[in-house]
Amino acid sequence: MLSLPQLTTADFTPLWPALILSAAACLVLLSEVFLSSASRSFQAPLAVGSTVLAGVVAAASSFSAPFEVFRGFAVQDPFGSLVSLVVCVGVGLASLLAPAFLRGRHAERGEFYALVLFGGAGMSLLGVSNELILLFINLEILSVATYALASYLRRGPRPAEAGFKYFILGAFSSAVLLYGTALLFGATQSTLLPQMSGMLARIFSDPVLADRRPLAYCGLALVGAGFGFKIAAVPFHMWTPDVYEGAPTPATAFFSVAPKVAALALFVRVMIYAFGELVDQWQQIIMAISVASMILGALAAINQRSIKRLMAYSSIGHVGYALIGLAAGTPAGVRGILIYMAIYIFMNIGTFAVILCMRREGRLVEGIDDLAGLARTQPMLAA
């Protein structure tokens, strides 16, 4: 006879930030049925207010002792709580930037804020997931929302190209990630990260289990490739410039920070907590990806003429800097990633806020050449 697991209120503790964001997203969507075009002014404050509330809940839970919930499929720990907090900050700041931009294009709809909030919920759940299938599901919640945001404006070739490229390459990377998960399950007989860690340690120490090592190596490589796409690390970065350029600027600001924080958190949790026993095998690879991302992000930015493409290559470079903490493979490295990404959120969204404020002859400044003479026409923004 099938028995349901016994759940307590503690099991829902790490889920509260995601539940708050999801409830706000549903409320925004439902409100669309009863609104006219001129009565949507409350949607952005509602989105921002929900992120503040979710952030406060995440911050409050970051001081509790770590414990597993839902039979080990999720975990409440300071790492996941801080990831949720940083994600809430990114989602809230992106929602603040959106109203003026969307209103100017007659595209202010509740769907935009709902997609951002649903994406934020998926990111928050990524931070607390402790099992590979659950990680994949939450990653797809995030991905589907960002695919739609990339082509939100619809009109013109750029949004269509951005959404199409993001969707096709994202689907491919998801398939690679899922196949890697299947191989790892074949090698370890589990998808729970703590159990995988113990089994991988046995596989690489017990000669009897040596035949499983190629399967584990292939699974590790495919999972790493899938994560590399999600964080736009070299050589999985090819989608980033086109998607950044074609997406609405507030959505680009959102792409550039919050999904990267969540995907990096996912990368850290899997590599440190599940593959920690294999640190000697993957540490050199992460170092190479980190160096390549820093170099390509800096050099490719030199010839750019579009501000948004410049910011895209900047984000690739910053991923390389953040991966240094993962390459260290130590708790200090993990703390360094969280601190770096918390600072990066304010820096990057602040940059996009300035871009949105810049105007030249009544239109948004999009090209680097348009910045010429900005110190005379808009000295505060230039500063």
Coordinates of C-alpha atoms in Angstrom, one line a residue:
M1 CA 0.0 0.0 0.0
L2 CA 1.3 3.4 -1.0
S3 CA 2.0 5.7 2.0
L4 CA 2.4 9.4 1.8
P5 CA 5.4 11.0 3.5
Q6 CA 4.7 12.7 6.8
L7 CA 5.3 16.4 6.4
T8 CA 5.6 19.1 9.1
T9 CA 5.7 22.9 8.9
A10 CA 9.5 22.7 9.0
D11 CA 9.5 21.1 5.6
F12 CA 8.0 24.2 4.1
T13 CA 10.5 26.6 5.7
P14 CA 13.0 26.8 2.8
L15 CA 10.1 27.1 0.3
W16 CA 8.5 30.2 1.7
P17 CA 10.4 32.7 -0.5
A18 CA 9.4 30.8 -3.7
L19 CA 5.8 30.4 -2.5
I20 CA 5.5 34.2 -1.9
L21 CA 6.9 35.0 -5.3
S22 CA 4.7 32.5 -7.0
A23 CA 1.6 33.8 -5.2
A24 CA 2.4 37.3 -6.3
A25 CA 2.9 36.2 -9.9
C26 CA -0.5 34.4 -9.9
L27 CA -2.1 37.5 -8.4
V28 CA -0.6 39.7 -11.1
L29 CA -1.8 37.4 -13.8
L30 CA -5.3 37.2 -12.4
S31 CA -5.5 41.0 -12.1
E32 CA -5.0 41.2 -15.9
V33 CA -8.5 39.9 -16.5
F34 CA -10.0 42.9 -14.8
L35 CA -7.7 45.7 -15.8
S36 CA -7.6 48.3 -18.5
S37 CA -4.4 49.6 -20.0
A38 CA -4.4 52.7 -17.8
S39 CA -4.8 50.8 -14.5
R40 CA -1.7 48.7 -14.2
S41 CA 0.3 51.1 -12.1
F42 CA 0.1 48.8 -9.0
Q43 CA 1.7 45.7 -10.7
A44 CA 5.3 46.8 -10.4
P45 CA 4.9 47.9 -6.7
L46 CA 3.2 44.5 -6.0
A47 CA 6.1 42.7 -7.6
V48 CA 8.7 44.7 -5.7
G49 CA 6.7 44.3 -2.4
S50 CA 6.6 40.5 -2.8
T51 CA 10.3 40.4 -3.4
V52 CA 10.9 42.5 -0.3
L53 CA 8.7 40.1 1.8
A54 CA 10.4 37.0 0.3
G55 CA 13.8 38.5 0.9
V56 CA 13.0 39.2 4.5
V57 CA 11.8 35.6 5.0
A58 CA 15.0 34.3 3.4
A59 CA 17.2 36.5 5.5
A60 CA 15.4 35.4 8.7
S61 CA 15.9 31.7 7.9
S62 CA 19.6 32.1 7.1
F63 CA 20.4 32.0 10.8
S64 CA 18.8 28.6 11.4
A65 CA 20.9 25.4 11.6
P66 CA 21.0 23.3 8.4
F67 CA 18.4 20.5 8.1
E68 CA 17.0 18.4 5.3
V69 CA 13.3 18.6 4.3
F70 CA 11.1 16.5 2.1
R71 CA 13.1 13.3 2.8
G72 CA 16.4 15.0 1.8
F73 CA 15.2 16.3 -1.6
A74 CA 15.6 19.9 -0.3
V75 CA 17.7 21.4 2.4
Q76 CA 17.4 24.5 4.6
D77 CA 20.9 26.0 5.2
P78 CA 22.5 29.4 5.2
F79 CA 23.8 28.9 1.6
G80 CA 20.3 28.4 0.1
S81 CA 18.8 31.2 2.2
L82 CA 21.5 33.7 1.1
V83 CA 21.0 32.6 -2.5
S84 CA 17.2 33.3 -2.2
L85 CA 18.0 36.7 -0.6
V86 CA 20.3 37.7 -3.4
V87 CA 17.8 36.5 -6.1
C88 CA 15.0 38.5 -4.4
V89 CA 17.2 41.6 -4.6
G90 CA 17.8 41.1 -8.3
V91 CA 14.2 40.4 -9.1
G92 CA 13.0 43.5 -7.1
L93 CA 15.5 45.8 -8.8
A94 CA 14.6 44.5 -12.3
S95 CA 10.9 45.1 -11.5
L96 CA 11.7 48.6 -10.5
L97 CA 13.4 49.3 -13.8
A98 CA 10.5 47.9 -16.0
P99 CA 7.5 50.3 -15.7
A100 CA 8.9 53.3 -17.5
F101 CA 10.5 51.2 -20.3
L102 CA 7.5 49.1 -20.9
R103 CA 5.1 52.1 -20.7
G104 CA 7.1 53.9 -23.3
R105 CA 6.6 51.0 -25.7
H106 CA 2.9 50.4 -24.8
A107 CA 3.9 47.0 -23.6
E108 CA 3.2 47.2 -19.9
R109 CA 1.4 44.0 -19.1
G110 CA 1.1 41.8 -16.0
E111 CA 2.7 38.9 -17.9
F112 CA 6.1 40.6 -17.7
Y113 CA 6.1 40.9 -13.9
A114 CA 4.6 37.4 -13.6
L115 CA 7.4 35.9 -15.7
V116 CA 10.0 37.7 -13.6
L117 CA 8.4 36.5 -10.4
F118 CA 8.0 32.9 -11.6
G119 CA 11.6 33.0 -12.7
G120 CA 12.6 34.3 -9.3
A121 CA 10.7 31.4 -7.6
G122 CA 12.5 28.9 -9.7
M123 CA 15.8 30.5 -8.8
S124 CA 15.0 30.4 -5.1
L125 CA 14.1 26.7 -5.3
L126 CA 17.4 26.0 -7.1
G127 CA 19.3 27.3 -4.0
V128 CA 17.6 24.8 -1.7
S129 CA 17.4 21.8 -4.0
N130 CA 19.4 18.7 -2.8
E131 CA 18.5 16.2 -5.6
L132 CA 19.4 16.3 -9.3
I133 CA 15.9 15.7 -10.7
L134 CA 14.4 18.5 -8.5
L135 CA 17.3 20.7 -9.6
F136 CA 16.5 20.0 -13.2
I137 CA 12.8 20.8 -12.7
N138 CA 13.5 24.1 -10.9
L139 CA 16.0 25.0 -13.6
E140 CA 13.3 24.5 -16.3
I141 CA 10.9 26.7 -14.3
L142 CA 13.5 29.4 -14.5
S143 CA 14.4 28.7 -18.1
V144 CA 10.8 28.8 -19.5
A145 CA 10.3 32.2 -17.8
T146 CA 13.5 33.6 -19.3
Y147 CA 12.8 32.2 -22.8
A148 CA 9.5 34.2 -22.8
L149 CA 11.1 37.3 -21.4
A150 CA 13.8 37.3 -24.1
S151 CA 11.1 37.7 -26.8
Y152 CA 8.6 39.7 -24.8
L153 CA 8.4 42.7 -27.1
R154 CA 7.8 40.4 -30.1
R155 CA 7.9 43.1 -32.7
G156 CA 11.0 43.2 -34.9
P157 CA 13.6 40.6 -35.8
R158 CA 15.9 41.1 -32.7
P159 CA 13.4 39.9 -30.0
A160 CA 12.4 37.0 -32.2
E161 CA 16.0 36.0 -32.8
A162 CA 16.8 36.4 -29.1
G163 CA 14.0 34.2 -28.0
F164 CA 14.6 31.6 -30.7
K165 CA 18.3 31.3 -30.0
Y166 CA 17.8 31.2 -26.3
F167 CA 15.1 28.5 -26.5
I168 CA 17.0 26.2 -29.0
L169 CA 20.3 26.4 -27.2
G170 CA 18.6 26.2 -23.8
A171 CA 16.7 23.1 -24.8
F172 CA 19.9 21.5 -26.0
S173 CA 21.7 22.3 -22.8
S174 CA 18.8 21.0 -20.7
A175 CA 19.0 17.7 -22.7
V176 CA 22.7 17.5 -22.1
L177 CA 22.2 18.1 -18.4
L178 CA 19.4 15.5 -18.1
Y179 CA 21.4 12.9 -19.9
G180 CA 24.4 13.6 -17.6
T181 CA 22.0 13.1 -14.7
A182 CA 20.9 9.8 -16.1
L183 CA 24.5 8.6 -16.4
L184 CA 25.3 9.6 -12.9
F185 CA 22.2 7.8 -11.6
G186 CA 23.5 4.7 -13.5
A187 CA 26.8 5.0 -11.8
T188 CA 25.7 5.8 -8.2
Q189 CA 22.1 4.4 -8.1
S190 CA 20.9 7.7 -6.6
T191 CA 20.0 11.2 -7.5
L192 CA 20.3 12.6 -3.9
L193 CA 23.4 14.7 -3.7
P194 CA 24.7 13.4 -0.3
Q195 CA 24.2 9.8 -1.4
M196 CA 25.9 10.4 -4.7
S197 CA 28.8 11.9 -2.9
G198 CA 29.3 8.8 -0.8
M199 CA 28.9 6.4 -3.7
L200 CA 31.3 8.3 -5.9
A201 CA 33.9 8.1 -3.1
R202 CA 33.5 4.4 -3.1
I203 CA 33.6 4.1 -7.0
F204 CA 37.0 5.9 -7.1
S205 CA 38.5 4.0 -4.1
D206 CA 37.1 0.5 -4.5
P207 CA 38.7 -1.6 -7.4
V208 CA 35.5 -3.7 -7.5
L209 CA 33.5 -0.7 -8.7
A210 CA 36.1 0.5 -11.1
D211 CA 33.9 -0.3 -14.1
R212 CA 31.6 2.5 -13.1
R213 CA 34.2 5.2 -13.3
P214 CA 33.8 5.9 -17.1
L215 CA 30.1 6.4 -16.5
A216 CA 30.7 8.8 -13.6
Y217 CA 33.3 10.8 -15.7
C218 CA 30.9 11.1 -18.6
G219 CA 28.0 12.1 -16.3
L220 CA 30.2 14.7 -14.6
A221 CA 31.3 16.2 -18.0
L222 CA 27.7 16.4 -19.3
V223 CA 26.3 17.9 -16.1
G224 CA 29.1 20.5 -16.1
A225 CA 28.4 21.4 -19.7
G226 CA 24.8 21.9 -18.9
F227 CA 25.6 24.2 -16.0
G228 CA 28.2 26.0 -18.1
F229 CA 25.5 27.1 -20.6
K230 CA 23.2 28.3 -17.8
I231 CA 25.9 30.6 -16.4
A232 CA 27.2 31.6 -19.9
A233 CA 30.8 30.5 -19.2
V234 CA 33.2 29.9 -22.1
P235 CA 32.8 27.8 -24.3
F236 CA 29.0 27.8 -23.7
H237 CA 28.6 31.6 -24.0
M238 CA 27.5 31.9 -27.6
W239 CA 23.9 32.8 -26.8
T240 CA 24.6 35.7 -24.5
P241 CA 25.3 38.7 -26.8
D242 CA 22.3 38.1 -29.1
V243 CA 19.9 37.5 -26.3
Y244 CA 21.1 40.5 -24.3
E245 CA 20.7 42.7 -27.4
G246 CA 17.3 41.5 -28.5
A247 CA 15.6 41.3 -25.1
P248 CA 13.9 44.3 -23.4
T249 CA 16.4 46.2 -21.4
P250 CA 14.8 45.5 -18.0
A251 CA 14.7 41.8 -19.0
T252 CA 18.4 42.0 -19.9
A253 CA 19.2 43.5 -16.5
F254 CA 17.3 40.5 -15.0
F255 CA 19.2 38.0 -17.2
S256 CA 22.5 39.5 -16.3
V257 CA 22.2 39.0 -12.6
A258 CA 19.5 36.8 -11.0
P259 CA 19.7 33.7 -13.2
K260 CA 23.5 33.7 -13.0
V261 CA 23.4 33.8 -9.2
A262 CA 21.0 30.9 -9.1
A263 CA 22.9 28.9 -11.7
L264 CA 26.2 29.5 -10.0
A265 CA 24.6 28.4 -6.7
L266 CA 23.4 25.2 -8.4
F267 CA 26.8 24.7 -9.9
V268 CA 28.5 25.1 -6.5
R269 CA 26.0 22.8 -4.6
V270 CA 26.4 20.0 -7.1
M271 CA 30.2 20.3 -7.6
I272 CA 31.1 20.8 -3.9
Y273 CA 28.4 18.7 -2.2
A274 CA 28.0 15.8 -4.7
F275 CA 31.4 15.8 -6.5
G276 CA 33.5 17.0 -3.7
E277 CA 35.4 13.7 -3.6
L278 CA 36.4 14.3 -7.3
V279 CA 37.8 17.7 -6.7
D280 CA 41.1 16.7 -8.2
Q281 CA 39.4 15.7 -11.4
W282 CA 37.3 18.8 -12.0
Q283 CA 39.3 21.5 -10.3
Q284 CA 41.7 22.0 -13.3
I285 CA 38.8 22.1 -15.7
I286 CA 37.0 24.8 -13.7
M287 CA 40.2 26.8 -13.6
A288 CA 40.6 26.6 -17.4
I289 CA 36.9 27.7 -17.9
S290 CA 37.4 30.5 -15.5
V291 CA 40.5 31.8 -17.2
A292 CA 39.0 31.5 -20.7
S293 CA 35.8 33.3 -19.6
M294 CA 37.8 36.2 -18.1
I295 CA 40.0 36.5 -21.2
L296 CA 37.3 36.2 -23.8
G297 CA 34.9 38.5 -21.9
A298 CA 37.6 41.2 -21.8
L299 CA 38.9 40.9 -25.4
A300 CA 35.6 40.4 -27.2
A301 CA 34.2 43.5 -25.5
I302 CA 36.8 45.7 -27.2
N303 CA 35.2 45.7 -30.7
Q304 CA 31.6 46.0 -29.6
R305 CA 29.5 49.0 -30.7
S306 CA 26.3 48.1 -28.8
I307 CA 26.2 48.9 -25.1
K308 CA 24.0 45.8 -24.4
R309 CA 26.5 43.5 -26.2
L310 CA 29.3 45.1 -24.3
M311 CA 27.5 44.3 -21.1
A312 CA 26.9 40.7 -22.3
Y313 CA 30.7 40.2 -22.7
S314 CA 31.2 41.9 -19.3
S315 CA 28.8 39.3 -17.7
I316 CA 30.9 36.5 -19.3
G317 CA 34.0 37.9 -17.8
H318 CA 32.4 38.3 -14.4
V319 CA 31.3 34.6 -14.5
G320 CA 35.0 33.8 -14.9
Y321 CA 35.9 35.8 -11.8
A322 CA 33.1 34.1 -9.8
L323 CA 34.3 30.6 -10.9
I324 CA 37.6 31.2 -9.2
G325 CA 35.8 30.6 -5.9
L326 CA 34.4 27.3 -7.2
A327 CA 37.9 26.3 -8.5
A328 CA 39.2 26.8 -5.0
G329 CA 36.9 24.0 -3.8
T330 CA 36.8 25.4 -0.2
P331 CA 34.1 26.9 2.0
A332 CA 36.0 30.2 1.8
G333 CA 35.7 30.0 -2.0
V334 CA 31.9 29.5 -1.7
R335 CA 31.6 32.5 0.6
G336 CA 33.6 34.5 -1.9
I337 CA 31.2 33.6 -4.7
L338 CA 28.2 34.8 -2.7
I339 CA 29.8 38.0 -1.7
Y340 CA 31.0 38.7 -5.3
M341 CA 27.6 38.0 -6.8
A342 CA 25.8 40.2 -4.1
I343 CA 28.1 43.1 -5.2
Y344 CA 27.7 42.3 -8.8
I345 CA 23.9 42.5 -8.7
F346 CA 23.9 46.2 -7.5
M347 CA 26.8 47.1 -9.9
N348 CA 25.2 45.5 -13.0
I349 CA 21.6 46.6 -12.4
G350 CA 22.8 50.1 -11.5
T351 CA 24.6 50.1 -14.9
F352 CA 21.4 49.1 -16.7
A353 CA 19.4 51.7 -14.7
V354 CA 21.7 54.4 -16.1
I355 CA 21.4 53.0 -19.6
L356 CA 17.6 53.2 -19.3
C357 CA 17.8 56.8 -18.1
M358 CA 20.0 58.0 -21.0
R359 CA 18.2 59.7 -23.8
R360 CA 19.5 61.1 -27.1
E361 CA 17.0 63.0 -29.3
G362 CA 14.1 61.3 -27.5
R363 CA 15.3 57.7 -27.9
L364 CA 17.3 55.3 -25.7
V365 CA 21.0 55.3 -26.0
E366 CA 22.0 51.9 -27.4
G367 CA 25.3 52.4 -29.2
I368 CA 28.6 53.3 -27.6
D369 CA 29.1 56.1 -30.2
D370 CA 25.9 57.7 -28.8
L371 CA 27.8 58.3 -25.5
A372 CA 30.0 60.9 -27.2
G373 CA 29.4 64.3 -25.6
L374 CA 27.3 62.8 -22.8
A375 CA 29.3 64.7 -20.2
R376 CA 27.9 68.0 -21.7
T377 CA 24.3 66.9 -22.2
Q378 CA 23.8 64.7 -19.1
P379 CA 26.7 65.2 -16.8
M380 CA 25.1 63.4 -13.8
L381 CA 24.5 60.2 -15.8
A382 CA 27.9 60.5 -17.3
A383 CA 29.5 60.6 -13.9

